[in-house]
Amino acid sequence: MAQQTVTKEDFESMLLDSFVDNDAAEGTVVRGKVVAIEKDLAIIDVGLKTEGRVPLKEFGQAGRDGTITVGSEVEVYVDRVENAMGEAVLSREKARREESWVKLEEKYNANERVEGVIFNQVKGGFTVDLEGAVAFLPRSQVDIRPIRDIAPLMNVSQPFQILKMDKRRGNIVVSRRAILEESRAEQRSEIVQQLEEGQVVDGVVKNITDYGAFVDLGGIDGLLHVTDIAWRRVNHPSEVLTIGETIKVQIVRINHESHRISLGMKQLQADPWEGIEAKYPINAKFTGRVTNITDYGAFVELEPGIEGLIHVSEMSWTKKNVHPGKIVSTSQEVDVVVLEVDPDKRRISLGLKQTLQNPWEAFAEKNPVGATIEGEVKNKTEFGLFIGLEGDVDGMVHLSDLDWQKSGEVALDDYNRGDIVKAKVLDVDVEKERISLGIKQLAADDLAETSAASGETGGLRKNAVVTTEVIEVNDGGIEVRIADSEVTAFIRRADLSRDRNDQRPERFSKGEKVDARVTQYDRKTGRIQLSIKALEIAEEREAVANFGSSDSGASLGDILGAALKGRDEK
């Protein structure tokens, strides 16, 4: 009876041990023995009280060439201890993959390279066999530069770098580019160590961009910037270089940290800016070709490598605020005058208008003061008319020079834009580029008649005193008519009084009688200028001279009062 109890306990213990062993075996790689081969299957005993079947093709070449025979020991992965048929579910491929994962994790943690084979193309990249484990190779990680044909890289064993591993999801991401960049960095470092700034080397044009060209120096690229190709202006590198062309360049600068190399071609040629001041003296005239036009001017090539700028203000005497493209065009041959040379900044200032005669000088030579001209009314403003003249210049007729009898504002209404009018030249200021004209001066010389009738004492001559009547008041001054004549003149605000506080046109009214002094009278042009201020100053001086002295003790008010009384009595 006791013996039967022991047998049950032993059986239960053995059964429990069996279950524990079975649970522990699932999901692991175990070693088994081939006990039979039936057609394309190998029957393997893994010591789990049951056997499993594995297709011979999972053993790869060994399964095909017959080296897997009864009695062979192999490693397989236990998927499940027992299926519906009571057999163990085994896999040689999963065993190989599990074995690969362990090795790959070791190399990933040690940052070591792995060997793999690209065997298929998928969306966004390629699949790689890493000795049984399948990894993903993104398209961006295939090469340093995008490649069109992947065929030469397929089914070829080559090194990869593992970028990411996730065993739970079964994901492995690898890179072939990282291997190439590492090799390239080592190669670049060796080449850079052999190069020196100022060294002249041969290179092959590898790529051309808008800003320059990349030149292969034998394993490392250098940048030849567009401004370093030639001393002259180069709009695009393709004007001078072609891809595949071998050129001689000088190493301008080396950055040993980033391994960037700057190259130059123009440095191998003589600098055209040396002795530039002697070649292009100030005010000398030269012929050049327009190479570029901007909003602020035009660049002119005087010789290869030497360009000067014609600023927009130096392009035309008369065309102001006009875009340079309206005056010159690209590739046009133009005559220019050298205005300034700065060899340090490599700048030359040129002038285009200086090659032509100043139109105001030309006008003054042809039409001296007093000459009669004819022109079209170009513009009408609140202070006068602008007349278009020969040489593309304008002359101005002030309101006070429109008519002898009418006020300026009234006379202005008689003229419209486009009218052809005649006028007399009153003044030409070449420096300020101004031409003063008068229309009323063409009429009968009322000034001369007034002057003759009044005699020497009160005549219209410089410094004479005349009585006038206010006929118009505006912000700029007052317009007056000389008494007993039809002669009008304009007294500016600044000439209305000696005292600044009284220089207010509004303190005068139409019809008021005002005395003024003639400060300018040109019989030839008929121009007359009057000033109340000049009269007050002259009267003060006369009063001090006649009625007072430095030690008399008389006040200025007493002196002026006596002077004014004496004048009234006279």
Coordinates of C-alpha atoms in Angstrom, one line a residue:
M1 CA 0.0 0.0 0.0
A2 CA 2.9 2.3 0.9
Q3 CA 4.7 1.3 -2.2
Q4 CA 1.7 2.3 -4.4
T5 CA 1.7 5.8 -2.8
V6 CA 5.3 6.4 -3.6
T7 CA 4.8 5.4 -7.2
K8 CA 2.0 8.0 -7.6
E9 CA 4.2 10.7 -6.1
D10 CA 7.1 9.8 -8.3
F11 CA 4.8 10.0 -11.4
E12 CA 3.4 13.3 -10.4
S13 CA 6.9 14.7 -9.9
M14 CA 8.0 13.4 -13.2
L15 CA 4.9 14.8 -14.9
L16 CA 5.4 18.2 -13.4
D17 CA 9.1 18.2 -14.3
S18 CA 8.0 17.4 -17.9
F19 CA 5.6 20.4 -18.0
V20 CA 8.3 22.7 -16.6
D21 CA 10.8 21.5 -19.2
N22 CA 8.2 22.0 -22.0
D23 CA 7.3 25.5 -20.9
A24 CA 11.0 26.5 -20.6
A25 CA 11.7 25.1 -24.1
E26 CA 9.1 27.1 -26.0
G27 CA 10.6 30.3 -27.6
T28 CA 14.2 29.1 -27.3
V29 CA 16.8 27.6 -29.5
V30 CA 17.6 24.0 -28.6
R31 CA 19.8 21.3 -30.0
G32 CA 18.2 18.2 -31.6
K33 CA 19.0 15.1 -33.5
V34 CA 17.8 14.1 -36.9
V35 CA 16.1 10.7 -36.4
A36 CA 14.6 10.3 -39.9
I37 CA 14.3 12.0 -43.3
E38 CA 11.0 11.7 -45.1
K39 CA 10.9 13.2 -48.6
D40 CA 11.6 17.0 -48.0
L41 CA 11.3 16.9 -44.2
A42 CA 13.7 16.2 -41.5
I43 CA 12.3 14.6 -38.3
I44 CA 14.1 15.9 -35.3
D45 CA 14.1 14.8 -31.7
V46 CA 14.7 17.7 -29.3
G47 CA 14.1 15.7 -26.1
L48 CA 10.7 17.0 -25.4
K49 CA 8.9 13.6 -25.4
T50 CA 7.8 14.4 -28.9
E51 CA 9.4 15.0 -32.3
G52 CA 9.1 17.8 -34.8
R53 CA 9.3 18.1 -38.6
V54 CA 11.5 20.8 -40.4
P55 CA 11.6 21.3 -44.2
L56 CA 15.0 20.5 -45.6
K57 CA 15.0 23.9 -47.5
E58 CA 15.3 25.7 -44.1
F59 CA 18.7 24.2 -43.7
G60 CA 19.8 26.1 -46.9
Q61 CA 22.7 24.5 -48.9
A62 CA 23.2 21.8 -46.3
G63 CA 19.7 20.5 -46.8
R64 CA 20.0 20.5 -50.6
D65 CA 23.4 18.8 -50.9
G66 CA 22.4 15.9 -48.6
T67 CA 24.8 16.7 -45.7
I68 CA 21.8 16.7 -43.3
T69 CA 21.5 12.9 -42.6
V70 CA 20.0 10.7 -39.9
G71 CA 22.0 11.3 -36.8
S72 CA 23.1 14.9 -37.6
E73 CA 22.8 17.3 -34.7
V74 CA 21.2 20.7 -35.6
E75 CA 19.9 23.8 -33.7
V76 CA 16.2 24.6 -34.1
Y77 CA 13.8 27.1 -32.6
V78 CA 10.9 25.7 -30.6
D79 CA 7.8 27.6 -31.6
R80 CA 5.4 25.3 -29.7
V81 CA 5.9 22.0 -27.8
E82 CA 2.9 20.2 -29.2
N83 CA 0.4 21.0 -32.0
A84 CA -2.9 19.4 -32.8
M85 CA -1.1 16.4 -34.2
G86 CA 1.0 16.0 -31.1
E87 CA 4.2 17.1 -32.7
A88 CA 6.6 19.8 -31.8
V89 CA 6.6 22.9 -34.0
L90 CA 10.2 23.6 -34.9
S91 CA 12.0 26.1 -37.2
R92 CA 15.5 26.2 -38.4
E93 CA 15.1 29.7 -40.0
K94 CA 13.9 31.2 -36.7
A95 CA 16.8 29.5 -34.9
R96 CA 19.2 31.1 -37.4
R97 CA 17.5 34.4 -37.0
E98 CA 17.6 34.2 -33.2
E99 CA 21.3 33.4 -33.4
S100 CA 21.9 36.3 -35.7
W101 CA 20.0 38.7 -33.3
V102 CA 22.3 37.8 -30.5
K103 CA 25.4 38.4 -32.6
L104 CA 24.0 41.6 -34.1
E105 CA 23.1 43.1 -30.7
E106 CA 26.7 42.5 -29.6
K107 CA 28.0 44.3 -32.6
Y108 CA 25.4 47.1 -32.3
N109 CA 26.4 47.7 -28.7
A110 CA 30.1 47.7 -29.7
N111 CA 29.4 50.0 -32.7
E112 CA 30.9 47.5 -35.1
R113 CA 30.1 47.0 -38.7
V114 CA 28.1 44.0 -39.9
E115 CA 28.1 42.1 -43.2
G116 CA 24.9 41.9 -45.2
V117 CA 23.3 41.4 -48.7
I118 CA 20.7 43.6 -50.3
F119 CA 18.2 41.1 -51.7
N120 CA 15.0 43.0 -52.3
Q121 CA 13.5 46.4 -53.0
V122 CA 10.5 47.7 -50.9
K123 CA 8.7 50.9 -50.4
G124 CA 11.1 53.6 -49.2
G125 CA 14.2 51.5 -49.4
F126 CA 15.6 47.9 -49.5
T127 CA 15.7 44.7 -47.4
V128 CA 19.1 43.4 -46.3
D129 CA 19.9 39.8 -45.1
L130 CA 22.2 40.0 -42.1
E131 CA 23.1 36.3 -41.8
G132 CA 19.5 35.3 -41.3
A133 CA 18.1 38.5 -39.8
V134 CA 16.2 40.8 -42.2
A135 CA 17.0 44.5 -41.9
F136 CA 15.7 47.7 -43.6
L137 CA 18.0 49.9 -45.6
P138 CA 16.3 53.4 -46.2
R139 CA 16.9 54.8 -49.7
S140 CA 18.6 57.9 -48.2
Q141 CA 21.2 55.6 -46.5
V142 CA 22.3 53.8 -49.6
D143 CA 25.0 56.2 -50.8
I144 CA 26.5 59.6 -50.1
R145 CA 24.8 60.9 -53.3
P146 CA 21.5 59.7 -54.8
I147 CA 22.2 56.8 -57.2
R148 CA 19.9 55.8 -60.0
D149 CA 20.9 52.2 -60.6
I150 CA 20.9 50.0 -57.6
A151 CA 21.5 46.8 -59.5
P152 CA 25.3 46.6 -59.0
L153 CA 24.7 46.7 -55.3
M154 CA 22.1 43.8 -55.2
N155 CA 23.1 40.3 -53.9
V156 CA 26.6 41.4 -53.0
S157 CA 28.0 41.0 -49.6
Q158 CA 29.1 44.4 -48.2
P159 CA 29.5 46.2 -44.8
F160 CA 26.7 48.1 -43.1
Q161 CA 26.3 50.1 -39.9
I162 CA 23.3 49.3 -37.6
L163 CA 21.4 52.5 -36.9
K164 CA 18.6 51.1 -34.8
M165 CA 17.4 47.7 -33.3
D166 CA 14.0 46.9 -31.8
K167 CA 13.8 43.1 -30.9
R168 CA 10.3 43.4 -29.6
R169 CA 9.1 44.6 -33.0
G170 CA 11.7 42.7 -34.9
N171 CA 13.0 45.9 -36.6
I172 CA 16.6 46.5 -37.7
V173 CA 17.6 49.7 -39.6
V174 CA 21.0 49.7 -41.3
S175 CA 23.1 52.3 -43.3
R176 CA 25.6 51.8 -46.1
R177 CA 26.1 55.6 -46.4
A178 CA 27.6 55.8 -42.8
I179 CA 30.3 53.3 -43.9
L180 CA 31.1 55.4 -47.0
E181 CA 31.2 58.7 -45.1
E182 CA 33.5 57.3 -42.5
S183 CA 35.9 56.0 -45.2
R184 CA 35.6 59.2 -47.0
A185 CA 36.4 61.3 -43.9
E186 CA 39.5 59.2 -43.3
Q187 CA 40.6 59.7 -46.9
R188 CA 39.8 63.5 -46.8
S189 CA 41.8 63.9 -43.6
E190 CA 44.8 62.3 -45.2
I191 CA 44.5 64.4 -48.4
V192 CA 44.0 67.7 -46.4
Q193 CA 47.1 67.0 -44.4
Q194 CA 49.1 67.0 -47.7
L195 CA 47.7 70.3 -48.9
E196 CA 48.9 73.8 -48.1
E197 CA 47.4 77.3 -48.6
G198 CA 48.9 78.9 -51.7
Q199 CA 49.7 75.5 -53.3
V200 CA 48.8 75.2 -57.0
V201 CA 47.2 71.9 -57.9
D202 CA 45.3 70.3 -60.8
G203 CA 41.6 69.4 -60.4
V204 CA 38.6 68.2 -62.3
V205 CA 35.4 70.2 -62.4
K206 CA 32.9 67.9 -60.8
N207 CA 29.8 70.1 -60.5
I208 CA 28.7 73.6 -61.5
T209 CA 26.2 75.8 -59.5
D210 CA 25.1 79.4 -59.7
Y211 CA 27.6 80.4 -57.1
G212 CA 30.7 78.5 -58.3
A213 CA 32.1 75.1 -59.2
F214 CA 33.1 72.0 -57.1
V215 CA 36.5 70.7 -58.2
D216 CA 37.8 67.2 -57.4
L217 CA 41.4 67.4 -56.1
G218 CA 41.8 63.6 -56.1
G219 CA 39.4 62.3 -53.4
I220 CA 38.4 65.6 -51.9
D221 CA 36.3 68.5 -53.3
G222 CA 37.1 72.2 -53.2
L223 CA 34.8 75.1 -53.9
L224 CA 35.9 77.5 -56.7
H225 CA 33.6 80.6 -56.0
V226 CA 32.4 82.5 -59.0
T227 CA 34.2 85.6 -57.9
D228 CA 37.5 83.7 -57.8
I229 CA 37.3 82.4 -61.4
A230 CA 38.5 85.5 -63.1
W231 CA 39.3 89.1 -62.3
R232 CA 36.6 90.2 -64.8
R233 CA 32.9 89.8 -64.0
V234 CA 31.6 86.2 -64.5
N235 CA 27.8 86.0 -64.4
H236 CA 27.7 82.2 -64.3
P237 CA 30.6 79.7 -63.9
S238 CA 29.3 77.8 -67.0
E239 CA 30.6 80.8 -69.1
V240 CA 34.1 79.7 -68.3
L241 CA 34.0 76.1 -67.0
T242 CA 32.6 72.7 -68.2
I243 CA 32.0 69.6 -66.2
G244 CA 34.9 67.1 -66.5
E245 CA 37.4 69.8 -67.5
T246 CA 40.8 69.7 -65.9
I247 CA 41.9 73.0 -64.5
K248 CA 44.8 74.5 -62.5
V249 CA 43.8 76.1 -59.3
Q250 CA 45.4 77.7 -56.2
I251 CA 44.4 76.7 -52.7
V252 CA 43.2 79.9 -51.1
R253 CA 42.0 78.7 -47.7
I254 CA 41.8 75.4 -45.8
N255 CA 39.5 74.6 -42.8
H256 CA 41.1 71.6 -41.1
E257 CA 38.1 71.1 -38.9
S258 CA 35.4 70.9 -41.5
H259 CA 37.8 69.9 -44.3
R260 CA 36.5 72.6 -46.5
I261 CA 38.8 74.0 -49.2
S262 CA 38.4 77.3 -51.0
L263 CA 40.0 77.5 -54.5
G264 CA 40.9 80.3 -56.9
M265 CA 41.8 80.6 -60.5
K266 CA 42.2 84.4 -60.9
Q267 CA 45.0 84.3 -58.2
L268 CA 47.2 82.6 -60.8
Q269 CA 47.0 85.7 -63.0
A270 CA 48.4 89.2 -62.6
D271 CA 46.2 91.6 -60.6
P272 CA 44.9 94.2 -63.0
W273 CA 44.3 96.7 -60.1
E274 CA 48.0 97.2 -59.5
G275 CA 49.0 100.7 -60.6
I276 CA 45.4 101.5 -61.4
E277 CA 45.7 105.2 -60.5
A278 CA 48.3 105.7 -63.2
K279 CA 46.3 103.8 -65.8
Y280 CA 43.1 105.7 -65.1
P281 CA 43.8 109.3 -64.0
I282 CA 41.0 111.6 -62.8
N283 CA 39.0 113.5 -65.5
A284 CA 40.5 111.2 -68.2
K285 CA 38.0 109.9 -70.9
F286 CA 37.8 106.2 -71.8
T287 CA 35.5 103.9 -73.7
G288 CA 34.0 100.9 -71.9
R289 CA 31.3 98.2 -72.2
V290 CA 28.2 98.1 -70.0
T291 CA 28.2 94.8 -68.1
N292 CA 25.5 95.2 -65.5
I293 CA 22.6 97.6 -64.8
T294 CA 21.2 98.1 -61.3
D295 CA 18.7 100.5 -59.7
Y296 CA 21.6 102.7 -58.5
G297 CA 23.7 102.8 -61.6
A298 CA 25.5 100.8 -64.3
F299 CA 28.8 98.9 -64.2
V300 CA 31.2 99.5 -67.1
E301 CA 34.1 97.3 -68.0
L302 CA 37.2 99.4 -68.9
E303 CA 39.4 96.3 -69.4
P304 CA 39.2 92.6 -68.4
G305 CA 39.0 92.6 -64.6
I306 CA 38.5 96.4 -64.2
E307 CA 35.0 97.7 -63.8
G308 CA 33.7 101.1 -62.8
L309 CA 30.3 102.3 -61.6
I310 CA 28.4 105.1 -63.2
H311 CA 26.1 106.2 -60.4
V312 CA 22.6 107.1 -61.5
S313 CA 23.3 110.8 -60.5
E314 CA 26.2 110.9 -63.0
M315 CA 24.3 109.5 -66.0
S316 CA 22.4 112.5 -67.4
W317 CA 22.3 116.3 -66.9
T318 CA 18.6 116.5 -67.3
K319 CA 17.0 113.1 -66.7
K320 CA 16.6 112.9 -63.0
N321 CA 15.0 110.0 -61.1
V322 CA 15.2 107.8 -64.2
H323 CA 16.2 104.1 -64.1
P324 CA 19.7 103.6 -65.6
G325 CA 18.2 101.0 -67.9
K326 CA 16.3 103.8 -69.7
I327 CA 19.6 105.6 -70.5
V328 CA 22.1 102.7 -71.3
S329 CA 21.7 99.0 -72.1
T330 CA 23.8 95.9 -71.4
S331 CA 26.8 95.4 -73.8
Q332 CA 26.5 98.9 -75.0
E333 CA 29.8 100.8 -75.7
V334 CA 29.9 104.1 -73.9
D335 CA 32.3 107.0 -73.3
V336 CA 33.0 107.8 -69.7
V337 CA 35.1 110.1 -67.6
V338 CA 37.0 108.9 -64.5
L339 CA 35.7 110.8 -61.4
E340 CA 37.4 108.9 -58.6
V341 CA 39.8 105.9 -58.1
D342 CA 40.1 103.9 -54.9
P343 CA 42.7 101.2 -55.3
D344 CA 42.2 99.9 -51.7
K345 CA 38.5 99.3 -52.1
R346 CA 39.0 98.4 -55.8
R347 CA 36.4 101.0 -56.9
I348 CA 36.3 103.4 -59.8
S349 CA 33.6 106.1 -60.1
L350 CA 32.7 107.0 -63.6
G351 CA 30.6 109.8 -65.1
L352 CA 28.6 109.5 -68.3
K353 CA 27.1 113.0 -68.4
Q354 CA 30.6 114.6 -68.1
T355 CA 31.3 113.4 -71.7
L356 CA 28.7 115.9 -72.9
Q357 CA 28.6 119.7 -72.5
N358 CA 26.6 121.0 -69.6
P359 CA 23.3 122.0 -71.2
W360 CA 23.0 125.1 -68.9
E361 CA 26.4 126.3 -70.0
A362 CA 25.5 125.6 -73.7
F363 CA 22.2 127.6 -73.2
A364 CA 24.1 130.5 -71.6
E365 CA 26.6 130.7 -74.4
K366 CA 23.9 130.6 -77.1
N367 CA 21.3 132.8 -75.2
P368 CA 22.9 135.5 -73.1
V369 CA 21.0 137.6 -70.6
G370 CA 18.5 139.8 -72.5
A371 CA 18.1 137.3 -75.4
T372 CA 14.6 136.4 -76.5
I373 CA 13.7 132.6 -76.6
E374 CA 10.6 130.6 -77.5
G375 CA 9.4 127.4 -75.8
E376 CA 6.5 125.3 -74.7
V377 CA 4.8 125.6 -71.4
K378 CA 5.8 122.3 -69.7
N379 CA 4.2 122.9 -66.3
K380 CA 2.1 125.5 -64.5
T381 CA 2.6 125.9 -60.7
E382 CA 1.4 128.4 -58.0
F383 CA 4.6 130.4 -58.3
G384 CA 5.0 130.5 -62.1
L385 CA 5.5 128.8 -65.4
F386 CA 8.1 126.2 -66.5
I387 CA 9.1 126.6 -70.2
G388 CA 10.8 123.8 -72.1
L389 CA 14.0 125.1 -73.8
E390 CA 16.6 123.8 -76.2
G391 CA 19.0 121.2 -74.7
D392 CA 16.2 119.5 -72.7
V393 CA 16.4 122.1 -70.0
D394 CA 13.6 124.2 -68.4
G395 CA 13.4 127.9 -67.6
M396 CA 11.0 129.4 -65.1
V397 CA 8.9 132.6 -65.4
H398 CA 8.0 133.8 -61.9
L399 CA 4.6 135.2 -61.2
S400 CA 6.0 138.7 -60.9
D401 CA 7.5 138.5 -64.4
L402 CA 4.3 137.5 -66.3
D403 CA 2.6 140.9 -66.8
W404 CA 3.2 144.6 -66.1
Q405 CA -0.4 145.4 -65.3
K406 CA -2.0 142.2 -64.0
S407 CA -1.2 140.5 -60.7
G408 CA 0.7 137.3 -61.0
E409 CA -2.2 135.0 -60.0
V410 CA -4.5 136.7 -62.6
A411 CA -1.9 136.6 -65.3
L412 CA -1.2 132.9 -64.7
D413 CA -4.7 132.0 -65.7
D414 CA -3.9 133.3 -69.2
Y415 CA -1.5 130.3 -69.8
N416 CA -2.0 126.6 -70.2
R417 CA 0.3 123.6 -70.6
G418 CA 1.3 123.1 -74.2
D419 CA 1.2 126.8 -75.1
I420 CA 4.1 128.2 -77.1
V421 CA 5.3 131.4 -75.6
K422 CA 8.2 133.9 -76.0
A423 CA 10.2 135.2 -73.1
K424 CA 13.3 137.1 -72.3
V425 CA 16.4 135.6 -70.5
L426 CA 16.8 137.3 -67.2
D427 CA 19.4 135.1 -65.5
V428 CA 21.3 131.8 -66.0
D429 CA 22.8 130.1 -62.9
V430 CA 24.9 127.2 -64.3
E431 CA 25.9 125.9 -60.8
K432 CA 22.3 125.7 -59.5
E433 CA 21.0 124.6 -63.0
R434 CA 18.4 127.4 -63.0
I435 CA 17.2 129.7 -65.9
S436 CA 15.1 132.7 -65.0
L437 CA 12.8 134.0 -67.8
G438 CA 10.4 137.0 -68.1
I439 CA 7.4 137.4 -70.3
K440 CA 6.4 140.9 -69.3
Q441 CA 9.9 142.2 -70.2
L442 CA 9.0 141.7 -73.9
A443 CA 6.2 144.4 -73.6
A444 CA 6.8 148.1 -73.9
D445 CA 9.5 149.2 -71.4
D446 CA 7.3 151.0 -69.0
L447 CA 10.1 151.0 -66.5
A448 CA 12.3 153.1 -68.8
E449 CA 9.4 155.6 -69.4
T450 CA 8.8 155.8 -65.7
S451 CA 12.4 156.3 -65.0
A452 CA 12.8 159.1 -67.6
A453 CA 9.7 160.9 -66.5
S454 CA 10.7 161.0 -62.9
G455 CA 14.2 162.4 -63.4
E456 CA 17.4 161.5 -61.7
T457 CA 16.2 162.2 -58.1
G458 CA 13.2 159.9 -58.1
G459 CA 14.0 157.8 -61.1
L460 CA 14.0 154.0 -61.3
R461 CA 17.6 153.3 -60.5
K462 CA 19.4 151.3 -57.9
N463 CA 18.9 152.7 -54.3
A464 CA 16.1 155.0 -55.5
V465 CA 13.0 155.3 -53.2
V466 CA 9.6 154.8 -54.8
T467 CA 6.0 154.8 -53.6
T468 CA 4.0 151.7 -54.4
E469 CA 0.5 150.4 -54.0
V470 CA -0.2 146.9 -52.7
I471 CA -2.2 144.9 -55.3
E472 CA -1.8 141.3 -54.0
V473 CA -0.8 139.6 -50.7
N474 CA 0.3 136.0 -50.4
D475 CA 2.4 133.8 -48.1
G476 CA 5.6 134.6 -49.9
G477 CA 5.3 138.4 -49.9
I478 CA 3.4 141.2 -51.5
E479 CA 3.0 142.3 -55.1
V480 CA 3.0 146.1 -55.6
R481 CA 2.5 148.6 -58.4
I482 CA 4.8 151.6 -58.6
A483 CA 2.8 154.8 -58.3
D484 CA 1.8 156.7 -61.5
S485 CA 2.8 153.7 -63.7
E486 CA 1.7 150.2 -64.6
V487 CA 5.0 148.7 -63.5
T488 CA 4.6 145.9 -61.0
A489 CA 7.2 144.2 -58.7
F490 CA 7.2 141.5 -56.0
I491 CA 8.6 142.3 -52.5
R492 CA 9.6 139.0 -50.8
R493 CA 8.7 138.2 -47.2
A494 CA 12.3 138.7 -46.0
D495 CA 12.3 142.3 -47.5
L496 CA 9.1 143.4 -45.8
S497 CA 10.7 144.8 -42.7
R498 CA 14.0 145.3 -40.8
D499 CA 12.3 143.7 -37.8
R500 CA 11.8 139.9 -38.2
N501 CA 8.5 140.1 -36.3
D502 CA 7.1 142.5 -38.9
Q503 CA 8.1 140.4 -41.9
R504 CA 4.4 139.2 -42.2
P505 CA 2.6 139.7 -45.5
E506 CA -0.7 139.7 -43.7
R507 CA 0.0 143.1 -42.0
F508 CA -0.4 144.7 -45.5
S509 CA -3.7 145.1 -47.3
K510 CA -4.7 145.8 -50.9
G511 CA -4.6 149.4 -51.9
E512 CA -2.2 150.4 -49.1
K513 CA 0.6 152.9 -50.0
V514 CA 4.1 151.6 -49.2
D515 CA 7.5 153.2 -49.7
A516 CA 10.3 150.9 -50.8
R517 CA 13.9 151.1 -52.0
V518 CA 15.1 149.8 -55.4
T519 CA 17.7 147.2 -54.7
Q520 CA 18.1 146.0 -58.2
Y521 CA 17.2 147.4 -61.6
D522 CA 18.4 146.0 -64.9
R523 CA 17.3 148.2 -67.8
K524 CA 18.4 145.5 -70.3
T525 CA 16.1 142.7 -68.8
G526 CA 13.6 145.0 -67.2
R527 CA 14.0 143.2 -63.9
I528 CA 13.3 145.3 -60.8
Q529 CA 13.6 144.3 -57.1
L530 CA 12.2 146.4 -54.2
S531 CA 12.8 146.2 -50.5
I532 CA 11.1 147.9 -47.5
K533 CA 13.8 146.5 -45.2
A534 CA 16.6 148.2 -47.3
L535 CA 14.7 151.5 -47.0
E536 CA 14.5 151.3 -43.2
I537 CA 18.2 150.5 -42.8
A538 CA 19.2 153.4 -45.1
E539 CA 17.0 155.8 -43.2
E540 CA 18.4 154.7 -39.9
R541 CA 22.0 155.3 -41.1
E542 CA 21.1 158.7 -42.6
A543 CA 19.4 159.7 -39.3
V544 CA 22.5 158.7 -37.2
A545 CA 24.8 160.6 -39.6
N546 CA 22.7 163.8 -39.7
F547 CA 21.2 164.1 -36.2
G548 CA 23.3 162.3 -33.7
S549 CA 26.8 161.4 -32.7
S550 CA 28.5 158.9 -30.4
D551 CA 28.6 161.3 -27.4
S552 CA 25.4 163.3 -28.0
G553 CA 23.3 161.3 -25.6
A554 CA 20.4 161.2 -28.0
S555 CA 18.4 158.0 -28.2
L556 CA 17.9 156.2 -31.5
G557 CA 14.2 157.0 -31.2
D558 CA 14.9 160.7 -30.9
I559 CA 17.2 160.6 -33.8
L560 CA 14.8 158.7 -36.0
G561 CA 11.9 160.9 -34.9
A562 CA 13.9 164.1 -35.9
A563 CA 14.9 162.5 -39.2
L564 CA 11.4 161.4 -40.2
K565 CA 10.1 164.9 -39.3
G566 CA 12.7 166.5 -41.4
R567 CA 11.9 164.3 -44.3
D568 CA 8.2 165.0 -44.1
E569 CA 8.8 168.8 -43.9
K570 CA 11.1 168.5 -47.0

